[in-house]
PDB file of C-alpha atoms in Angstrom:
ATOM      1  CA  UNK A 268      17.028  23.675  12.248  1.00 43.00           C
ATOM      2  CA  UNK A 269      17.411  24.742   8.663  1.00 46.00           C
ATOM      3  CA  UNK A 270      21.165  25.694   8.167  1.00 48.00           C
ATOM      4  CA  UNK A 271      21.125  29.663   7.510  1.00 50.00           C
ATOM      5  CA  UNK A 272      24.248  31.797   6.082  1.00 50.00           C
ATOM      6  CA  UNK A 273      24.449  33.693   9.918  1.00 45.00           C
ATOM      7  CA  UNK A 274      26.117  30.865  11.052  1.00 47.00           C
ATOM      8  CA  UNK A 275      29.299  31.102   8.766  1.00 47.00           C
ATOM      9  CA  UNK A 276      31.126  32.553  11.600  1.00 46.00           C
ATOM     10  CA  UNK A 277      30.408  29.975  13.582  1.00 44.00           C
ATOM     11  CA  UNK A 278      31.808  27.324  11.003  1.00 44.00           C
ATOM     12  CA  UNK A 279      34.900  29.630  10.721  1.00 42.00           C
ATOM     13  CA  UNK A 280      35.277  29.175  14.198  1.00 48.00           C
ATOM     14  CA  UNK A 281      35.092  25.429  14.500  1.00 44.00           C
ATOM     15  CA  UNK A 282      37.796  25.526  11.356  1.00 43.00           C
ATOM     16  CA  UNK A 283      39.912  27.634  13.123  1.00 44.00           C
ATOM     17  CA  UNK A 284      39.570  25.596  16.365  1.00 40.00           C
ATOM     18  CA  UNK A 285      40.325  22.363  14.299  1.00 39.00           C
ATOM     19  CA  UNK A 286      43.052  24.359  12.424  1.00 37.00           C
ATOM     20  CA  UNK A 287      45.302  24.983  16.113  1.00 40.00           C
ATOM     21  CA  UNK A 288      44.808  21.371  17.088  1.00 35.00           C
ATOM     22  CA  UNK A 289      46.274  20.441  13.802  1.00 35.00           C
ATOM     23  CA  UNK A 290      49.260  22.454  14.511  1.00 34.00           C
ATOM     24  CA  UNK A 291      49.725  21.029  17.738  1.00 32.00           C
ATOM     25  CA  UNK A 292      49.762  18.023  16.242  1.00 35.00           C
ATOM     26  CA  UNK A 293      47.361  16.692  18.273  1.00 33.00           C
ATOM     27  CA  UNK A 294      45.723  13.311  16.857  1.00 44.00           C
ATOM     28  CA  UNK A 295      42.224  13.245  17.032  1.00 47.00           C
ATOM     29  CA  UNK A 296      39.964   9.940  15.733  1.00 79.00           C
ATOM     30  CA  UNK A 297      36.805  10.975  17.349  1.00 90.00           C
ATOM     31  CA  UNK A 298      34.497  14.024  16.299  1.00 95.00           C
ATOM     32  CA  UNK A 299      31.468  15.962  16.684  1.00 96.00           C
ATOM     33  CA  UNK A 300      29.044  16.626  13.565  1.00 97.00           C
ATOM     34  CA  UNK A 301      28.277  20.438  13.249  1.00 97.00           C
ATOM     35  CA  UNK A 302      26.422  20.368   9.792  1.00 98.00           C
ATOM     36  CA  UNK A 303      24.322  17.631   8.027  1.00 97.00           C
ATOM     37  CA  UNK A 304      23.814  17.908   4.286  1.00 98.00           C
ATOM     38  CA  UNK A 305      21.263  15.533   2.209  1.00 98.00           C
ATOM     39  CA  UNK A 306      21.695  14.402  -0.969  1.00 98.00           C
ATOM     40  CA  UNK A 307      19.860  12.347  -3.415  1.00 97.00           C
ATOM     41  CA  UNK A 308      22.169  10.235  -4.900  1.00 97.00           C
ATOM     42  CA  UNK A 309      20.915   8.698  -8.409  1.00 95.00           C
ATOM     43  CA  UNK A 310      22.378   5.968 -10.286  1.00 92.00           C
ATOM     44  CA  UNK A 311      20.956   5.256 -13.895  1.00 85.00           C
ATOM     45  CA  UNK A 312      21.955   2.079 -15.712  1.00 70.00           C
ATOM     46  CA  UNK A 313      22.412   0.503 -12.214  1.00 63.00           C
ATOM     47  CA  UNK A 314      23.164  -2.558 -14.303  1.00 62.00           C
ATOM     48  CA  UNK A 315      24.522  -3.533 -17.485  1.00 61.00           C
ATOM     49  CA  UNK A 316      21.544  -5.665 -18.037  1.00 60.00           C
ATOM     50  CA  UNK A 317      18.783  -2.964 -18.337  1.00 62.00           C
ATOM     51  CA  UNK A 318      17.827   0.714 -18.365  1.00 63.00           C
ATOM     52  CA  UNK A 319      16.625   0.244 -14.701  1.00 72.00           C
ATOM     53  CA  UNK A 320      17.738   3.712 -12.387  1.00 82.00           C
ATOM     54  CA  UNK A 321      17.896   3.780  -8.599  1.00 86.00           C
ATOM     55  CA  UNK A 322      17.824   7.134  -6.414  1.00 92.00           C
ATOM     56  CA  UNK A 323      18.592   7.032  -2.668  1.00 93.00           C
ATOM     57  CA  UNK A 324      18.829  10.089   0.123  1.00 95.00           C
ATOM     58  CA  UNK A 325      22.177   9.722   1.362  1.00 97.00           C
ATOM     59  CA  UNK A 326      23.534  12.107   4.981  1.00 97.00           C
ATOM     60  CA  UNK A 327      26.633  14.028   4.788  1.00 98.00           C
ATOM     61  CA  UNK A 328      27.687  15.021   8.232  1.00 98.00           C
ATOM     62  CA  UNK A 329      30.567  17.099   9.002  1.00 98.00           C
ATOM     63  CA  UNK A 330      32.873  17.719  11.641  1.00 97.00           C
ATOM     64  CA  UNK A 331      35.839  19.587  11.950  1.00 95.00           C
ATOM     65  CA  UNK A 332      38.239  16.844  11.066  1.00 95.00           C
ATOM     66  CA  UNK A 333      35.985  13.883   9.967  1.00 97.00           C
ATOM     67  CA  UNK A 334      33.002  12.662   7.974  1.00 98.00           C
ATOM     68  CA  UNK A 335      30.276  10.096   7.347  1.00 98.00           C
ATOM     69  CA  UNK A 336      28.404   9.812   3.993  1.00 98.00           C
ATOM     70  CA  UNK A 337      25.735   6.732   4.409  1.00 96.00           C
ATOM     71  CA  UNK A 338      22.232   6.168   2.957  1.00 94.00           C
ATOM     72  CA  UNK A 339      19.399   8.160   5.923  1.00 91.00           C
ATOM     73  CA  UNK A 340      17.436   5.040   5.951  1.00 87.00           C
ATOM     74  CA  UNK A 341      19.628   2.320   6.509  1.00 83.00           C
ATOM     75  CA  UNK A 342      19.322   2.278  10.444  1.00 77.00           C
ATOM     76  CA  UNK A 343      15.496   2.321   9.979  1.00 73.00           C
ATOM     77  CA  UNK A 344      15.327  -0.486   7.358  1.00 70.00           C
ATOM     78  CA  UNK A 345      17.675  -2.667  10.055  1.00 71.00           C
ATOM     79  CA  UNK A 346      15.312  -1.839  12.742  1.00 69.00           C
ATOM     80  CA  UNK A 347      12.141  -3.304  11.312  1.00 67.00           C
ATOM     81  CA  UNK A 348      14.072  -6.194   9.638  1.00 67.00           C
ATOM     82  CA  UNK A 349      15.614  -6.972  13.179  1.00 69.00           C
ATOM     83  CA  UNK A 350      11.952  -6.721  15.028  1.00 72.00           C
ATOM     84  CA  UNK A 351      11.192  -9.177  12.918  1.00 69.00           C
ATOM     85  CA  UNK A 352      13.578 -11.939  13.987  1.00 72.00           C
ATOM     86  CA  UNK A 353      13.002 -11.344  17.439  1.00 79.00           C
ATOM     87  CA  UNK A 354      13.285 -14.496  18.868  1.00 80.00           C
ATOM     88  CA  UNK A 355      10.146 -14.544  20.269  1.00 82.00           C
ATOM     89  CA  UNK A 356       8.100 -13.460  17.693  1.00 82.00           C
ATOM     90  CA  UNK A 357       9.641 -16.139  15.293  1.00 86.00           C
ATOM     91  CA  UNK A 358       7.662 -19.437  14.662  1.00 88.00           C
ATOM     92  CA  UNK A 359       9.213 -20.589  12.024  1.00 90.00           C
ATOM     93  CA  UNK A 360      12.362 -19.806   9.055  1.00 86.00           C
ATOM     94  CA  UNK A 361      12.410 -21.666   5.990  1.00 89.00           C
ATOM     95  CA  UNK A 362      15.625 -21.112   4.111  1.00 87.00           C
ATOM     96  CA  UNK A 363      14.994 -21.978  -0.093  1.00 88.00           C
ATOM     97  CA  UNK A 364      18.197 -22.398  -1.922  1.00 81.00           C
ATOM     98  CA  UNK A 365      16.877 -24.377  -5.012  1.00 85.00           C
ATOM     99  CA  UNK A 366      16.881 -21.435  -7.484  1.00 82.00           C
ATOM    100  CA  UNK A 367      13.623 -22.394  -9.272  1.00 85.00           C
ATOM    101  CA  UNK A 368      11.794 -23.170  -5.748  1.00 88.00           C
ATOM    102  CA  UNK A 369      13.428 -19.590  -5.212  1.00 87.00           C
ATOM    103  CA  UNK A 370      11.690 -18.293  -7.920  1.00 85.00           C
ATOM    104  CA  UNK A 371       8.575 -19.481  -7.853  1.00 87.00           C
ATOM    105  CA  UNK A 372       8.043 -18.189  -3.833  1.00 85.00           C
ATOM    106  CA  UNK A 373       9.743 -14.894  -4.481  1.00 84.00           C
ATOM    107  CA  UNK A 374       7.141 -14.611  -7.239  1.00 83.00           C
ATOM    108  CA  UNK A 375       4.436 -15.714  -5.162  1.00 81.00           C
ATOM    109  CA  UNK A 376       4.877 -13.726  -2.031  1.00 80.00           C
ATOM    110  CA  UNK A 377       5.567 -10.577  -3.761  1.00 77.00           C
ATOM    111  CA  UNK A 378       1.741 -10.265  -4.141  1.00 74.00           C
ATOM    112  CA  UNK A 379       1.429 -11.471  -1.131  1.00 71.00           C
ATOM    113  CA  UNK A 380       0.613  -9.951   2.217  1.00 74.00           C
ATOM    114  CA  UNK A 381       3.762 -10.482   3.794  1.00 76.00           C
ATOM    115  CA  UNK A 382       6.206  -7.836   5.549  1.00 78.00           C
ATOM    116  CA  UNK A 383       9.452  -8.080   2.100  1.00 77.00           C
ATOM    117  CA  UNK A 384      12.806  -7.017   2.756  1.00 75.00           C
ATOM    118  CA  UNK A 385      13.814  -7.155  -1.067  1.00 73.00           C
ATOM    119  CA  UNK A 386      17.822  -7.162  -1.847  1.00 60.00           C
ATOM    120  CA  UNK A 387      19.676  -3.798  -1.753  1.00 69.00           C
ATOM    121  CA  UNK A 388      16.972  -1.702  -0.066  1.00 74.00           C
ATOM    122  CA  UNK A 389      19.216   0.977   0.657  1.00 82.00           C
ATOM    123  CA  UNK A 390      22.740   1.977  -0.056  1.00 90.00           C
ATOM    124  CA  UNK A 391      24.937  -0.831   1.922  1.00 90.00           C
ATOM    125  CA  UNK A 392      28.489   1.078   1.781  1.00 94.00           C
ATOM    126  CA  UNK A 393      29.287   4.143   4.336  1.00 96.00           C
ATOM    127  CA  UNK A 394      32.262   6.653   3.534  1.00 98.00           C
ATOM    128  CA  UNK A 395      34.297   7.715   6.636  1.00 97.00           C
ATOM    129  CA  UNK A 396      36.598  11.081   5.263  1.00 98.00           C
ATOM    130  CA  UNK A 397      39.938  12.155   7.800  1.00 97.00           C
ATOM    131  CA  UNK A 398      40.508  15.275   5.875  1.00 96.00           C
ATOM    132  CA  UNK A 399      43.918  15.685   7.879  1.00 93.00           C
ATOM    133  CA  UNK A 400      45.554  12.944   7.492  1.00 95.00           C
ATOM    134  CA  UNK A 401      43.966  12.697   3.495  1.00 96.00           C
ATOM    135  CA  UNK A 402      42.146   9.071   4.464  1.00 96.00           C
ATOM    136  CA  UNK A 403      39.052   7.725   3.077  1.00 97.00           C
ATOM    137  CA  UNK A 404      37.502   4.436   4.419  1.00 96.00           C
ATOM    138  CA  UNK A 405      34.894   2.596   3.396  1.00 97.00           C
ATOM    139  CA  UNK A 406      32.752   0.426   5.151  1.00 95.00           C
ATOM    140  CA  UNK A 407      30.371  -1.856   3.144  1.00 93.00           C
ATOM    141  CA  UNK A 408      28.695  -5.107   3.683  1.00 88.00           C
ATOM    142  CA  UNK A 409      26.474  -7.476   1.916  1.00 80.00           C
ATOM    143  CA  UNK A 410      22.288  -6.874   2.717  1.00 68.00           C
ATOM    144  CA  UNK A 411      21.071 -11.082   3.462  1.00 67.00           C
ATOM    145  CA  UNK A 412      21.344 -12.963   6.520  1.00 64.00           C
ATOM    146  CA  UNK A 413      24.993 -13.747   7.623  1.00 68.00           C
ATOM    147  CA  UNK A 414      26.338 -11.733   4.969  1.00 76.00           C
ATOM    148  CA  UNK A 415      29.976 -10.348   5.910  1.00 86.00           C
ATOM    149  CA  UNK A 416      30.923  -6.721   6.190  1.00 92.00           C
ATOM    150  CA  UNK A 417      34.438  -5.732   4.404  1.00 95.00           C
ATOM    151  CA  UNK A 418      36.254  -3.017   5.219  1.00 96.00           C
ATOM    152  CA  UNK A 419      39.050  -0.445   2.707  1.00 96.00           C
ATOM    153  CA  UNK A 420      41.548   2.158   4.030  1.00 96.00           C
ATOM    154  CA  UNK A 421      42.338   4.858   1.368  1.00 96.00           C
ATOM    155  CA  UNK A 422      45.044   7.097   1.364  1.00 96.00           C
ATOM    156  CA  UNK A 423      43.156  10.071  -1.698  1.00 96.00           C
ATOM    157  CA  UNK A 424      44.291  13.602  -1.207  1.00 96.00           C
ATOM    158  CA  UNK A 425      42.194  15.970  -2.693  1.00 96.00           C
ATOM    159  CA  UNK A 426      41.175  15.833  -6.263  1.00 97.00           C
ATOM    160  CA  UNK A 427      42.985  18.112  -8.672  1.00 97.00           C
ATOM    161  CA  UNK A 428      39.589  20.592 -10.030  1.00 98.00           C
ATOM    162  CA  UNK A 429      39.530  22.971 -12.528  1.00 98.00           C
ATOM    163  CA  UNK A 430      37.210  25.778 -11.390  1.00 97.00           C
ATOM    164  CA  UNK A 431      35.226  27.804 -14.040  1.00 93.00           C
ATOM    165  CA  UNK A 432      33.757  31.257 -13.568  1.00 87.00           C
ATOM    166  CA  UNK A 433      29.964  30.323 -14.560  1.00 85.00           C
ATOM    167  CA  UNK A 434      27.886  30.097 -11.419  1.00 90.00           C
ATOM    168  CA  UNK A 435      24.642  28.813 -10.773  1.00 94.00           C
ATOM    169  CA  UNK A 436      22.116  28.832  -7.257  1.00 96.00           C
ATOM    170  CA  UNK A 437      21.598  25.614  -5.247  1.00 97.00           C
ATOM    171  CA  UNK A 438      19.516  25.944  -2.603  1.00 97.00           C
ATOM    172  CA  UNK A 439      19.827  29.362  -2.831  1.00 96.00           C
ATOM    173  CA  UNK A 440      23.571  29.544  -2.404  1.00 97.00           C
ATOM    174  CA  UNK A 441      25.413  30.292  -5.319  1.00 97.00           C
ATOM    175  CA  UNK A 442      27.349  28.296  -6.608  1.00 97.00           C
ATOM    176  CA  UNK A 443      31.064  27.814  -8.937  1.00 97.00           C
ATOM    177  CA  UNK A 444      31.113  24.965 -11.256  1.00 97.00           C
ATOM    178  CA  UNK A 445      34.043  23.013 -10.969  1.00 98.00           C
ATOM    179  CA  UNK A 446      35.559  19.676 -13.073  1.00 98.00           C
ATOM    180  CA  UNK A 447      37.683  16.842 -12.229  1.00 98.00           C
ATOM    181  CA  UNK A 448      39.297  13.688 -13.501  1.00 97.00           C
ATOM    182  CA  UNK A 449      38.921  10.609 -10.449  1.00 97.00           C
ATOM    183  CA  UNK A 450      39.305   6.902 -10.892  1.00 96.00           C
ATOM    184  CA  UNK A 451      38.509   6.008 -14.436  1.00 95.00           C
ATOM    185  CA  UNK A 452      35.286   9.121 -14.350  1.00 96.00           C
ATOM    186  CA  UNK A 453      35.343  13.119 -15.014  1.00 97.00           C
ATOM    187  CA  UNK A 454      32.595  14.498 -12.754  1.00 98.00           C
ATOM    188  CA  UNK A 455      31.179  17.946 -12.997  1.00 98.00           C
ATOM    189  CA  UNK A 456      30.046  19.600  -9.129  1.00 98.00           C
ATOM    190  CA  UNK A 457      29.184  22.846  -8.155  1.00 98.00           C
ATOM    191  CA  UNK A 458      29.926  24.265  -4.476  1.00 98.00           C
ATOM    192  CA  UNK A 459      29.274  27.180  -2.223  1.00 97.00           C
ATOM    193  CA  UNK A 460      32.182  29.448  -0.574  1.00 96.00           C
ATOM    194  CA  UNK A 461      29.166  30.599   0.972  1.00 97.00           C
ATOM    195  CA  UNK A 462      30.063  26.987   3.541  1.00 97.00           C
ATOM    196  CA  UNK A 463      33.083  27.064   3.971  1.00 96.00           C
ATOM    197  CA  UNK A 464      33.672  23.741   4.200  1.00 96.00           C
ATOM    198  CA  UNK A 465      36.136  21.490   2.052  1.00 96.00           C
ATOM    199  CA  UNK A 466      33.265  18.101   2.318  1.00 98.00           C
ATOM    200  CA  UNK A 467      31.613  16.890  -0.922  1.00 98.00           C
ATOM    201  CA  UNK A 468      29.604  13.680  -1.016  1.00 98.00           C
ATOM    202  CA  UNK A 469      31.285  10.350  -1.168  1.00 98.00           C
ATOM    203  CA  UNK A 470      34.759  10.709  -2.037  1.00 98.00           C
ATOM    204  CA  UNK A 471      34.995  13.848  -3.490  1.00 98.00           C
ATOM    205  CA  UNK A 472      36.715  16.937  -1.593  1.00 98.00           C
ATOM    206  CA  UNK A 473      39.321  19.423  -1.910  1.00 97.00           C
ATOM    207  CA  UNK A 474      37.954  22.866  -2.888  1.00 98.00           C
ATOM    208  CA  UNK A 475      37.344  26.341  -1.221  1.00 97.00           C
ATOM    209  CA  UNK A 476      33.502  25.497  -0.303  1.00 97.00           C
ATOM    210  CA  UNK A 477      30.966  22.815  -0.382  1.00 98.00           C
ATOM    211  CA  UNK A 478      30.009  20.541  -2.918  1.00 98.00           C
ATOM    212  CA  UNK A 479      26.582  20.789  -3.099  1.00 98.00           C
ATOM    213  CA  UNK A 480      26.110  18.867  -6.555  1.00 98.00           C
ATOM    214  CA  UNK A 481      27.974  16.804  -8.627  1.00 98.00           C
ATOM    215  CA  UNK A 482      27.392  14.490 -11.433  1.00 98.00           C
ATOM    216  CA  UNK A 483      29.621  12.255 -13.942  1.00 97.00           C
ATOM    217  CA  UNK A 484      30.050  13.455 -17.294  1.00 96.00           C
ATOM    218  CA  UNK A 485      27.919  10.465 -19.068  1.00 93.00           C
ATOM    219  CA  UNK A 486      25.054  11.103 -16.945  1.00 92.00           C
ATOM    220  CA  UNK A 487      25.223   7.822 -14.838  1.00 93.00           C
ATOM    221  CA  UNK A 488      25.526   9.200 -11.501  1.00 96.00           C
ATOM    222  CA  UNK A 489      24.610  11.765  -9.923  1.00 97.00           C
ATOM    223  CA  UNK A 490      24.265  13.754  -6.069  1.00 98.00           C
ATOM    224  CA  UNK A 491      22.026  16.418  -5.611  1.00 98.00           C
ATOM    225  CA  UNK A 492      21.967  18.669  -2.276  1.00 98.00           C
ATOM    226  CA  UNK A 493      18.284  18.980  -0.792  1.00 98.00           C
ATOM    227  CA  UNK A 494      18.697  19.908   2.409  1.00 97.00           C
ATOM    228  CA  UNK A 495      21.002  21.461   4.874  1.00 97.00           C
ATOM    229  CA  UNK A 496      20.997  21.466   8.670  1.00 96.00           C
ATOM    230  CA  UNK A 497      22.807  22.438  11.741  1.00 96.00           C
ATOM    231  CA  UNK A 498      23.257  19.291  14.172  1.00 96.00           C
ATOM    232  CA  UNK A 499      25.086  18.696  17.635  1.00 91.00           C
ATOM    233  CA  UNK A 500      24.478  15.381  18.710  1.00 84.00           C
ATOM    234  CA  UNK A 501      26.538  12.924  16.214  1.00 93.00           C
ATOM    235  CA  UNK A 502      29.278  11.700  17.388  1.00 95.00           C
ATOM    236  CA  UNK A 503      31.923  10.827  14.316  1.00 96.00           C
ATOM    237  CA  UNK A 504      34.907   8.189  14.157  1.00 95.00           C
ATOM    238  CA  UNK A 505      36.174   6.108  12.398  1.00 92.00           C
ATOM    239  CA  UNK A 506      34.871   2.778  12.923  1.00 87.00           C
ATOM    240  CA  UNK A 507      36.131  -0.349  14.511  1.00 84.00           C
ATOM    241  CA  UNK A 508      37.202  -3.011  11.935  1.00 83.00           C
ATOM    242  CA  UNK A 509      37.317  -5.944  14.149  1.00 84.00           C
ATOM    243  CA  UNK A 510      34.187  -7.533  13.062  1.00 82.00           C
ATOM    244  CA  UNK A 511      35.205  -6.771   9.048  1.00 91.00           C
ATOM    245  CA  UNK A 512      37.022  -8.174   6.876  1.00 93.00           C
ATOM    246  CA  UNK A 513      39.948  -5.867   5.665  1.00 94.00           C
ATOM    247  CA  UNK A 514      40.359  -5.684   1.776  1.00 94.00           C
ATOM    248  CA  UNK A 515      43.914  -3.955   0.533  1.00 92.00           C
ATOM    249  CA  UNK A 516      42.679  -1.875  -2.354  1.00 95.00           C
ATOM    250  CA  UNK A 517      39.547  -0.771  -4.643  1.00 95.00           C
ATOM    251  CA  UNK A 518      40.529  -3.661  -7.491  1.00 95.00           C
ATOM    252  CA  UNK A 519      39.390  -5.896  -4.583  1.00 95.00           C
ATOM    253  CA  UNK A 520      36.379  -3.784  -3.541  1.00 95.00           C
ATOM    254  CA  UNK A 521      34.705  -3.528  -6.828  1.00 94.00           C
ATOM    255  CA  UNK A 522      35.528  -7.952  -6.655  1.00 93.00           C
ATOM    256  CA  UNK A 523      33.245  -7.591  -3.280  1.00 92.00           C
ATOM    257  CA  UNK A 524      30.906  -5.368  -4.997  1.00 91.00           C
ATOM    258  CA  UNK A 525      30.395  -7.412  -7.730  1.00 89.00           C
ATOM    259  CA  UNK A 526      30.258 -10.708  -5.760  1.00 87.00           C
ATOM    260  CA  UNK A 527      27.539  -9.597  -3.349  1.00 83.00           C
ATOM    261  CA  UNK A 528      25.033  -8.742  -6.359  1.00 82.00           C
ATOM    262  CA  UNK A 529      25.326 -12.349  -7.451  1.00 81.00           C
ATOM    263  CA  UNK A 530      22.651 -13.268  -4.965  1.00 79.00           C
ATOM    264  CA  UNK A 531      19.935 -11.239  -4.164  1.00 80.00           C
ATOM    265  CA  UNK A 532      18.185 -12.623  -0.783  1.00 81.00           C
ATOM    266  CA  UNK A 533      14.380 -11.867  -0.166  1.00 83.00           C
ATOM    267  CA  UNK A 534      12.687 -12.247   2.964  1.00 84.00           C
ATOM    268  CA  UNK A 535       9.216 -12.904   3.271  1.00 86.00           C
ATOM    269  CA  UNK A 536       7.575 -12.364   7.116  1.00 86.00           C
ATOM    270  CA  UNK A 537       3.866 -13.363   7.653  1.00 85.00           C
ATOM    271  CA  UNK A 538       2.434 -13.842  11.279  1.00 85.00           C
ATOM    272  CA  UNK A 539       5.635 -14.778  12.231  1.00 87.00           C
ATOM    273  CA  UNK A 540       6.699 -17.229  10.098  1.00 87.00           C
ATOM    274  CA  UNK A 541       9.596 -16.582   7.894  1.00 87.00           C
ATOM    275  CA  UNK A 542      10.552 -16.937   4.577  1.00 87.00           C
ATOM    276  CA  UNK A 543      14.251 -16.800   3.210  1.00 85.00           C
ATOM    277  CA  UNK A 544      14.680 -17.073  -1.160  1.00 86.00           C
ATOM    278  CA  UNK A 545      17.745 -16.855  -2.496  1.00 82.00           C
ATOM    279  CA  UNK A 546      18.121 -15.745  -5.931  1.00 81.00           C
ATOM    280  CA  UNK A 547      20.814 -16.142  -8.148  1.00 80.00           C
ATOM    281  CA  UNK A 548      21.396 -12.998 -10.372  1.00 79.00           C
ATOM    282  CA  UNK A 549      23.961 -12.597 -13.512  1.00 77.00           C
ATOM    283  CA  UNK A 550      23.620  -8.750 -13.061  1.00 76.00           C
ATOM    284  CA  UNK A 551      26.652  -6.930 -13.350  1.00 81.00           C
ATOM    285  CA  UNK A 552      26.968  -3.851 -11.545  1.00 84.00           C
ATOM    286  CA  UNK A 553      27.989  -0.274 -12.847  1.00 88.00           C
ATOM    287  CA  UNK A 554      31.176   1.139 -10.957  1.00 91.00           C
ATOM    288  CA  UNK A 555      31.552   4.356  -9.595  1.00 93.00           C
ATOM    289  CA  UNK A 556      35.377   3.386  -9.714  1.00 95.00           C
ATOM    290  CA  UNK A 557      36.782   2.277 -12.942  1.00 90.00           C
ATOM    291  CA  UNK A 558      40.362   2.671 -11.902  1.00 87.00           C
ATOM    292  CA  UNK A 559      42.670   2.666  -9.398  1.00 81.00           C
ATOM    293  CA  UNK A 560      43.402   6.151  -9.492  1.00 75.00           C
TER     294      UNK A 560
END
């Protein structure tokens, strides 16, 4: 169901709901999504190696007290890469770690007529927001076989924005433009009072409506708002940690981040029989977070 503006009262309502628990101080980890928002999220210059862009559809969806910003086809991406190593449909795995062996079959079964699960097919971090308690977590983890999952706790209260009168229509809401200054980037977004809701994609939050757009000032990255619907059947929380490894703070993270794109893993599936390259890379990957705050 496409979200319409009739049902503003019934956001108010679930704010005001959420509102008395807070007062009552009652502690709440688990939520219910009322509103999902999609967003193309576009990163040009991925590397500092080439002129090579990226876009992705990334979910926002909201609850009363918590979020989740991931990419929408992650779990679909796992589920045909985990058909595939069904045990019994597996006749064979060949693992190549010679890089120039690695090479030469990556090259090869590219134009092949194999099933490829190429590196970094979607968006491998997920942004949990507790807008009470002003916590951000991230959950990322690297995209080969037996990679490791890592795991940040954030403490960001709302960024500080400067809101201008100019107004433009996204999605047919109107919308103020609004700027900000957040870890190393100034970012220009543009939200709706029209939702009442104080979500934005990825980390950014903290004014009187909706982000529905946003974009850093030199053009690298970018979220975009094309679609917005009503749901009731996602649960939210915050997720459990015991399988991660816990990092302490974003200088580490962006260490991960750039770590994991040192090897790019390809898997090649044919009848069956599998095919595992790994690829050294020397690409260096363009932050979202320059700074620590």
């Amino acid at each position: 169901m496409i979200y319409q503006k009739k049902l503003i009262p019934v956001i108010l309502s679930i704010l005001f709901i959420s509102i008395n628990l807070q007062s009552a101080k009652v502690e709440k980890k688990n939520d219910k999504a009322f509103l999902r928002i999609v967003y193309t999220f576009t990163q040009k210059d991925y590397t500092r190696e080439s002129l090579s862009s990226r876009t992705d559809t990334m979910a926002l969806d909201i609850g009363p007290n918590l979020s989740e910003f991931y990419d929408m086809t992650a779990i679909a991406k796992d589920s045909l890469k985990y058909s595939v190593f069904q045990p019994a449909k597996v006749k064979s795995v060949t693992l190549i770690k010679n890089p120039h062996i690695a090479e030469s079959a990556i090259n090869s079964n590219l134009n092949g007529n194999n099933n490829v699960f190429s590196p970094n097919s979607y968006i491998s971090f997920t942004i949990f927001k507790d807008r009470d308690e002003n916590h951000v977590y991230t959950l990322d983890k690297e995209l080969r076989i037996g990679g490791i999952s890592v795991f940040l706790d954030e403490e960001i209260y709302p960024q500080q924005w400067i809101i201008e009168s100019d107004t433009i229509n996204i999605l047919n809401y109107p919308c103020h433009i609004a700027s900000t200054k957040f870890r190393g980037r100034e970012y220009e977004v543009y939200f709706t009072q029209e939702i009442p809701v104080n979500e934005g994609p990825w980390k950014l939050y903290g004014l009187p409506g909706l982000i529905l757009a946003a974009k850093t000032t030199d053009g690298i990255f970018s979220f975009k708002a094309i679609g917005i619907q009503e749901i009731n059947d996602r649960s939210l929380s915050i997720p459990d940690v015991r399988n991660s490894e816990v990092i302490k703070d974003i200088k580490q993270y962006n260490e991960f981040i750039q770590s994991k794109a040192k090897t790019e893993s390809y898997i090649f599936e044919n009848k069956g029989n599998i095919t595992i390259a790994n690829k050294f890379s020397s690409k260096k990957i363009i932050l979202l977070e320059t700074e620590e705050n």
